[in-house]
mmCIF file of C-alpha atoms and ligand atoms in Angstrom:
data_model
loop_
_atom_site.group_PDB
_atom_site.id
_atom_site.type_symbol
_atom_site.label_atom_id
_atom_site.label_comp_id
_atom_site.label_asym_id
_atom_site.label_seq_id
_atom_site.Cartn_x
_atom_site.Cartn_y
_atom_site.Cartn_z
ATOM 1 C CA MET A 1 -18.487 -2.384 21.156
ATOM 2 C CA SER A 2 -16.324 -0.527 18.654
ATOM 3 C CA GLY A 3 -18.058 1.709 16.097
ATOM 4 C CA VAL A 4 -15.514 0.691 13.449
ATOM 5 C CA PRO A 5 -17.102 -1.556 10.775
ATOM 6 C CA GLU A 6 -15.885 -5.176 10.984
ATOM 7 C CA VAL A 7 -14.170 -5.241 7.564
ATOM 8 C CA GLN A 8 -12.356 -1.988 8.252
ATOM 9 C CA ARG A 9 -11.375 -3.202 11.757
ATOM 10 C CA ARG A 10 -9.940 -6.458 10.333
ATOM 11 C CA GLN A 11 -8.026 -4.513 7.711
ATOM 12 C CA THR A 12 -6.610 -2.193 10.350
ATOM 13 C CA ILE A 13 -5.386 -5.192 12.357
ATOM 14 C CA ALA A 14 -3.905 -6.711 9.187
ATOM 15 C CA ALA A 15 -2.162 -3.437 8.349
ATOM 16 C CA ASN A 16 -0.661 -3.171 11.791
ATOM 17 C CA SER A 17 0.636 -6.729 11.571
ATOM 18 C CA THR A 18 2.544 -5.860 8.354
ATOM 19 C CA GLY A 19 4.434 -3.061 9.997
ATOM 20 C CA LEU A 20 2.820 -0.693 7.500
ATOM 21 C CA ASP A 21 1.801 2.264 9.562
ATOM 22 C CA GLU A 22 -0.100 3.862 6.694
ATOM 23 C CA VAL A 23 -3.441 2.075 6.963
ATOM 24 C CA ARG A 24 -4.814 4.306 4.247
ATOM 25 C CA THR A 25 -2.617 2.485 1.703
ATOM 26 C CA ILE A 26 -4.594 -0.750 1.957
ATOM 27 C CA SER A 27 -8.163 -1.625 1.109
ATOM 28 C CA GLY A 28 -8.886 -5.124 -0.284
ATOM 29 C CA PRO A 29 -10.104 -8.226 1.604
ATOM 30 C CA ILE A 30 -6.722 -9.975 1.109
ATOM 31 C CA TRP A 31 -5.337 -7.666 3.781
ATOM 32 C CA SER A 32 -7.449 -9.364 6.430
ATOM 33 C CA ASN A 33 -5.300 -12.517 6.093
ATOM 34 C CA PRO A 34 -2.156 -13.092 8.155
ATOM 35 C CA VAL A 35 1.071 -11.946 6.444
ATOM 36 C CA ARG A 36 2.161 -15.513 5.632
ATOM 37 C CA VAL A 37 -1.163 -16.376 3.947
ATOM 38 C CA ARG A 38 -1.158 -13.119 1.967
ATOM 39 C CA ALA A 39 2.351 -13.803 0.702
ATOM 40 C CA GLN A 40 1.320 -17.331 -0.294
ATOM 41 C CA ILE A 41 -1.718 -16.089 -2.260
ATOM 42 C CA VAL A 42 0.346 -13.445 -4.052
ATOM 43 C CA ARG A 43 3.073 -15.976 -4.904
ATOM 44 C CA ARG A 44 0.537 -18.496 -6.270
ATOM 45 C CA VAL A 45 -1.233 -15.881 -8.403
ATOM 46 C CA CYS A 46 2.059 -14.549 -9.824
ATOM 47 C CA GLU A 47 3.317 -18.075 -10.545
ATOM 48 C CA ALA A 48 0.052 -19.075 -12.232
ATOM 49 C CA LEU A 49 0.128 -15.961 -14.423
ATOM 50 C CA GLU A 50 3.769 -16.566 -15.318
ATOM 51 C CA ARG A 51 3.047 -20.216 -16.193
ATOM 52 C CA SER A 52 0.200 -19.126 -18.471
ATOM 53 C CA TYR A 53 1.744 -16.080 -20.142
ATOM 54 C CA GLY A 54 5.502 -16.148 -19.526
ATOM 55 C CA MET A 55 7.373 -12.859 -19.255
ATOM 56 C CA PRO A 56 6.549 -11.043 -22.548
ATOM 57 C CA ARG A 57 7.739 -7.515 -23.327
ATOM 58 C CA LEU A 58 4.346 -6.610 -24.835
ATOM 59 C CA GLY A 59 6.060 -4.808 -27.710
ATOM 60 C CA ASN A 60 7.866 -2.314 -25.476
ATOM 61 C CA PRO A 61 11.158 -1.083 -26.995
ATOM 62 C CA GLU A 62 14.323 -1.557 -24.932
ATOM 63 C CA ASP A 63 15.489 2.069 -24.967
ATOM 64 C CA PRO A 64 13.871 4.298 -22.278
ATOM 65 C CA LEU A 65 12.960 7.200 -24.588
ATOM 66 C CA ASP A 66 11.736 4.890 -27.362
ATOM 67 C CA ASP A 67 9.572 3.176 -24.754
ATOM 68 C CA LEU A 68 8.244 6.440 -23.348
ATOM 69 C CA ILE A 69 7.108 7.495 -26.815
ATOM 70 C CA TYR A 70 5.683 4.033 -27.548
ATOM 71 C CA ILE A 71 3.629 4.189 -24.333
ATOM 72 C CA VAL A 72 2.280 7.664 -25.177
ATOM 73 C CA ILE A 73 1.240 6.350 -28.608
ATOM 74 C CA SER A 74 -0.382 3.260 -26.964
ATOM 75 C CA ASN A 75 -2.758 5.342 -24.871
ATOM 76 C CA LYS A 76 -6.388 4.441 -25.674
ATOM 77 C CA THR A 77 -5.588 2.450 -28.805
ATOM 78 C CA SER A 78 -5.206 -1.260 -29.600
ATOM 79 C CA PRO A 79 -1.766 -2.890 -29.217
ATOM 80 C CA LYS A 80 -1.702 -3.646 -32.954
ATOM 81 C CA ILE A 81 -2.359 -0.041 -34.001
ATOM 82 C CA ALA A 82 0.074 1.274 -31.361
ATOM 83 C CA GLN A 83 2.797 -0.992 -32.732
ATOM 84 C CA SER A 84 2.224 -0.067 -36.384
ATOM 85 C CA THR A 85 1.975 3.665 -35.576
ATOM 86 C CA TYR A 86 5.200 3.536 -33.566
ATOM 87 C CA GLU A 87 6.940 1.831 -36.486
ATOM 88 C CA ARG A 88 5.663 4.523 -38.866
ATOM 89 C CA VAL A 89 7.009 7.221 -36.555
ATOM 90 C CA ARG A 90 10.423 5.500 -36.517
ATOM 91 C CA GLN A 91 10.415 5.289 -40.314
ATOM 92 C CA ARG A 92 9.415 8.936 -40.771
ATOM 93 C CA PHE A 93 11.953 10.383 -38.289
ATOM 94 C CA ARG A 94 15.526 9.049 -38.186
ATOM 95 C CA THR A 95 16.166 10.503 -34.699
ATOM 96 C CA TRP A 96 14.026 12.017 -31.938
ATOM 97 C CA ASP A 97 15.844 15.332 -32.516
ATOM 98 C CA GLU A 98 14.416 15.288 -36.034
ATOM 99 C CA VAL A 99 10.890 15.288 -34.566
ATOM 100 C CA LEU A 100 11.683 18.649 -32.982
ATOM 101 C CA SER A 101 13.299 20.119 -36.086
ATOM 102 C CA SER A 102 10.285 19.141 -38.233
ATOM 103 C CA ARG A 103 6.965 20.947 -38.375
ATOM 104 C CA SER A 104 4.546 19.787 -35.672
ATOM 105 C CA SER A 105 2.040 18.794 -38.373
ATOM 106 C CA ALA A 106 4.494 16.113 -39.597
ATOM 107 C CA LEU A 107 4.252 14.209 -36.305
ATOM 108 C CA ARG A 108 0.502 14.729 -36.037
ATOM 109 C CA ARG A 109 0.033 13.221 -39.486
ATOM 110 C CA VAL A 110 1.942 10.045 -38.630
ATOM 111 C CA LEU A 111 0.174 9.680 -35.268
ATOM 112 C CA ARG A 112 -3.316 10.051 -36.703
ATOM 113 C CA PRO A 113 -4.174 6.282 -36.905
ATOM 114 C CA ALA A 114 -3.551 5.894 -33.149
ATOM 115 C CA GLY A 115 -6.190 8.517 -32.243
ATOM 116 C CA LEU A 116 -5.816 11.541 -29.920
ATOM 117 C CA PHE A 117 -3.045 12.527 -32.307
ATOM 118 C CA THR A 118 -3.039 16.243 -31.437
ATOM 119 C CA VAL A 119 -2.687 15.560 -27.705
ATOM 120 C CA LYS A 120 -0.112 12.817 -28.248
ATOM 121 C CA SER A 121 1.908 14.969 -30.639
ATOM 122 C CA ARG A 122 1.890 17.849 -28.160
ATOM 123 C CA GLN A 123 2.934 15.530 -25.302
ATOM 124 C CA ILE A 124 5.742 13.893 -27.267
ATOM 125 C CA ARG A 125 7.180 17.177 -28.548
ATOM 126 C CA ALA A 126 6.997 18.806 -25.095
ATOM 127 C CA ALA A 127 8.764 15.826 -23.482
ATOM 128 C CA LEU A 128 11.426 15.786 -26.205
ATOM 129 C CA ARG A 129 12.036 19.531 -25.779
ATOM 130 C CA ARG A 130 12.535 19.081 -22.020
ATOM 131 C CA ILE A 131 14.817 16.054 -22.476
ATOM 132 C CA LYS A 132 16.898 17.859 -25.092
ATOM 133 C CA GLY A 133 17.204 20.863 -22.782
ATOM 134 C CA ASP A 134 18.268 18.646 -19.858
ATOM 135 C CA PHE A 135 20.545 16.139 -21.615
ATOM 136 C CA GLY A 136 21.581 17.975 -24.796
ATOM 137 C CA SER A 137 19.902 15.499 -27.159
ATOM 138 C CA GLY A 138 16.833 13.332 -27.639
ATOM 139 C CA SER A 139 17.965 10.500 -25.376
ATOM 140 C CA LEU A 140 17.378 9.318 -21.817
ATOM 141 C CA ALA A 141 20.723 7.481 -21.663
ATOM 142 C CA GLY A 142 21.753 10.018 -19.016
ATOM 143 C CA LEU A 143 19.394 8.310 -16.557
ATOM 144 C CA ALA A 144 21.585 5.199 -16.432
ATOM 145 C CA GLY A 145 23.177 4.950 -13.003
ATOM 146 C CA GLU A 146 20.662 7.268 -11.331
ATOM 147 C CA SER A 147 18.803 5.936 -8.304
ATOM 148 C CA GLN A 148 15.295 4.527 -8.768
ATOM 149 C CA GLN A 149 13.812 7.437 -6.846
ATOM 150 C CA ASP A 150 15.661 10.105 -8.875
ATOM 151 C CA THR A 151 14.732 8.355 -12.122
ATOM 152 C CA GLU A 152 11.050 8.204 -11.195
ATOM 153 C CA GLU A 153 11.032 11.828 -10.066
ATOM 154 C CA TYR A 154 12.648 12.947 -13.314
ATOM 155 C CA LEU A 155 10.262 10.970 -15.501
ATOM 156 C CA LEU A 156 7.275 12.284 -13.523
ATOM 157 C CA SER A 157 8.496 15.830 -14.097
ATOM 158 C CA LEU A 158 8.183 15.402 -17.880
ATOM 159 C CA PRO A 159 5.034 16.813 -19.508
ATOM 160 C CA GLY A 160 2.202 14.291 -19.667
ATOM 161 C CA VAL A 161 4.055 11.508 -17.815
ATOM 162 C CA SER A 162 1.903 9.808 -15.169
ATOM 163 C CA GLU A 163 3.057 7.453 -12.413
ATOM 164 C CA LYS A 164 1.964 4.475 -14.524
ATOM 165 C CA VAL A 165 3.947 5.657 -17.553
ATOM 166 C CA ALA A 166 7.065 6.407 -15.469
ATOM 167 C CA LYS A 167 6.905 2.976 -13.832
ATOM 168 C CA CYS A 168 6.365 1.235 -17.189
ATOM 169 C CA VAL A 169 9.470 2.885 -18.652
ATOM 170 C CA MET A 170 11.471 1.973 -15.556
ATOM 171 C CA MET A 171 10.233 -1.621 -15.468
ATOM 172 C CA PHE A 172 10.555 -2.400 -19.187
ATOM 173 C CA THR A 173 13.811 -0.621 -19.962
ATOM 174 C CA LEU A 174 15.760 0.004 -16.759
ATOM 175 C CA GLY A 175 15.112 -3.261 -14.921
ATOM 176 C CA ALA A 176 13.473 -1.463 -11.969
ATOM 177 C CA GLN A 177 11.318 -3.637 -9.705
ATOM 178 C CA VAL A 178 8.270 -1.364 -9.759
ATOM 179 C CA LEU A 179 4.615 -2.186 -10.430
ATOM 180 C CA PRO A 180 2.796 -0.043 -12.988
ATOM 181 C CA VAL A 181 -0.970 -0.235 -12.450
ATOM 182 C CA ASP A 182 -2.955 0.089 -15.665
ATOM 183 C CA ALA A 183 -6.638 -0.714 -16.286
ATOM 184 C CA HIS A 184 -5.984 -4.489 -16.552
ATOM 185 C CA VAL A 185 -3.883 -4.684 -13.381
ATOM 186 C CA HIS A 186 -6.462 -2.600 -11.521
ATOM 187 C CA ARG A 187 -9.462 -4.659 -12.690
ATOM 188 C CA ILE A 188 -7.834 -7.992 -11.841
ATOM 189 C CA ALA A 189 -6.506 -6.752 -8.486
ATOM 190 C CA LYS A 190 -10.042 -5.606 -7.635
ATOM 191 C CA ARG A 191 -11.582 -8.938 -8.618
ATOM 192 C CA LEU A 192 -8.934 -10.817 -6.639
ATOM 193 C CA GLY A 193 -9.815 -8.702 -3.606
ATOM 194 C CA TRP A 194 -6.434 -7.001 -3.450
ATOM 195 C CA THR A 195 -7.871 -3.489 -3.586
ATOM 196 C CA VAL A 196 -11.218 -1.725 -3.545
ATOM 197 C CA ARG A 197 -9.938 1.518 -4.985
ATOM 198 C CA ARG A 198 -11.845 2.991 -7.880
ATOM 199 C CA ARG A 199 -9.012 4.111 -10.131
ATOM 200 C CA PRO A 200 -5.719 2.486 -11.233
ATOM 201 C CA ASP A 201 -3.671 5.558 -10.271
ATOM 202 C CA GLN A 202 -4.831 5.169 -6.639
ATOM 203 C CA CYS A 203 -3.372 1.656 -6.261
ATOM 204 C CA HIS A 204 0.379 1.907 -6.867
ATOM 205 C CA GLN A 205 1.410 2.177 -3.242
ATOM 206 C CA GLU A 206 -1.014 -0.485 -2.055
ATOM 207 C CA LEU A 207 -0.146 -3.087 -4.698
ATOM 208 C CA GLU A 208 3.594 -2.486 -4.401
ATOM 209 C CA ALA A 209 3.202 -3.157 -0.664
ATOM 210 C CA LEU A 210 1.569 -6.486 -1.537
ATOM 211 C CA VAL A 211 3.597 -7.801 -4.504
ATOM 212 C CA PRO A 212 7.321 -8.335 -3.824
ATOM 213 C CA GLY A 213 9.784 -6.619 -6.195
ATOM 214 C CA LYS A 214 10.946 -9.800 -7.931
ATOM 215 C CA ARG A 215 7.339 -10.755 -8.851
ATOM 216 C CA ARG A 216 6.112 -7.375 -10.095
ATOM 217 C CA TYR A 217 7.130 -7.790 -13.741
ATOM 218 C CA ALA A 218 5.393 -11.184 -14.054
ATOM 219 C CA PHE A 219 2.309 -9.829 -12.286
ATOM 220 C CA HIS A 220 2.076 -6.741 -14.506
ATOM 221 C CA VAL A 221 2.548 -8.460 -17.866
ATOM 222 C CA GLY A 222 0.465 -11.454 -16.722
ATOM 223 C CA CYS A 223 -2.434 -9.170 -15.793
ATOM 224 C CA VAL A 224 -2.200 -7.332 -19.131
ATOM 225 C CA MET A 225 -2.341 -10.623 -21.059
ATOM 226 C CA HIS A 226 -5.010 -12.115 -18.776
ATOM 227 C CA GLY A 227 -7.077 -8.919 -18.906
ATOM 228 C CA ARG A 228 -6.982 -8.821 -22.705
ATOM 229 C CA THR A 229 -7.913 -12.452 -23.234
ATOM 230 C CA VAL A 230 -9.697 -13.924 -20.175
ATOM 231 C CA CYS A 231 -10.499 -11.461 -17.388
ATOM 232 C CA ARG A 232 -12.067 -8.971 -19.763
ATOM 233 C CA PRO A 233 -13.949 -5.937 -18.437
ATOM 234 C CA ARG A 234 -17.269 -7.466 -19.453
ATOM 235 C CA GLY A 235 -17.998 -11.189 -19.530
ATOM 236 C CA PRO A 236 -14.753 -12.562 -18.120
ATOM 237 C CA ALA A 237 -14.145 -16.208 -19.051
ATOM 238 C CA CYS A 238 -13.971 -17.454 -15.461
ATOM 239 C CA GLU A 239 -14.369 -21.139 -16.308
ATOM 240 C CA GLY A 240 -10.828 -22.348 -16.775
ATOM 241 C CA CYS A 241 -9.227 -19.129 -15.475
ATOM 242 C CA CYS A 242 -5.752 -19.919 -14.105
ATOM 243 C CA ILE A 243 -6.297 -17.858 -10.924
ATOM 244 C CA ASP A 244 -9.986 -18.534 -10.235
ATOM 245 C CA ARG A 245 -9.299 -20.247 -6.891
ATOM 246 C CA HIS A 246 -7.865 -16.971 -5.572
ATOM 247 C CA CYS A 247 -10.582 -14.715 -6.981
ATOM 248 C CA VAL A 248 -12.942 -13.099 -4.477
ATOM 249 C CA TRP A 249 -15.235 -11.914 -7.266
ATOM 250 C CA TYR A 250 -15.611 -15.460 -8.652
ATOM 251 C CA GLU A 251 -15.948 -17.018 -5.214
ATOM 252 C CA GLY A 252 -18.661 -14.502 -4.422
ATOM 253 C CA GLY A 253 -20.733 -15.798 -7.335
ATOM 254 C CA SER A 254 -20.314 -12.874 -9.739
ATOM 255 C CA GLY A 255 -18.413 -15.129 -12.122
ATOM 256 C CA HIS A 256 -21.300 -17.605 -12.308
ATOM 257 C CA GLU A 257 -23.760 -15.191 -13.923
HETATM 258 S S1 LIG B 301 -12.097 -15.951 -11.996
HETATM 259 FE FE1 LIG B 301 -13.006 -14.583 -13.535
HETATM 260 S S2 LIG B 301 -13.080 -12.555 -12.562
HETATM 261 FE FE2 LIG B 301 -11.656 -13.848 -11.377
HETATM 262 S S3 LIG B 301 -9.625 -13.406 -12.235
HETATM 263 FE FE3 LIG B 301 -10.414 -15.211 -13.304
HETATM 264 S S4 LIG B 301 -11.456 -14.408 -15.132
HETATM 265 FE FE4 LIG B 301 -11.136 -12.686 -13.713
#
């Protein structure tokens, strides 16, 4: 008898049947289903989320650099405060170049309501300096026409830009079919049994292997909305949840506490 635990053995078989040779990229119980069943579950979850929440932009600006700065401001603050702080920044500085030509305290002052204002100010100014050095001005318009891989690599090379932030900018402003994994996406994917990984930043490869490109936007924004309102970190409102029939956590009884 094999010494490999049953769950791990089933996942290994499932991984091999996908053609994915990197078994380490997968971890949740959904992977023990045949490919066709997995695809059906993912489609039903994405469709249910889209029916419930639509395809909102979640306040993200349409320009890549505007969005990058908006996402930095949004870190660890409420959507409402992030939005109002971003608007104050836009009112205070006419262009992103003006942020660099002003004293650093000017940006810190405007960012204060969003919290972590020293770190955020440092991150924003460092990214703007790099972008100005690379493109000659405070704009990421030069990324238009670049391949998805080159764009992601460039964004990741900017100070303070994580994989999640790079993918958000690409998804919201450049139409890239990527899947940013934030705390909401991670929590819901875990409860659905799509991953067992402990941190959001560990799941990008695994969840992109599961969710097809054309469904990633709906899944991301649906999870953000669902995670804010229904599938909250504590005390999720499982009764009436639009994806409860696909939820391993609920099926296992945790949702009946
Ligand atoms: S059933 Fe409960 S835990 Fe599962 S996705 Fe819905 S709200 Fe979240």
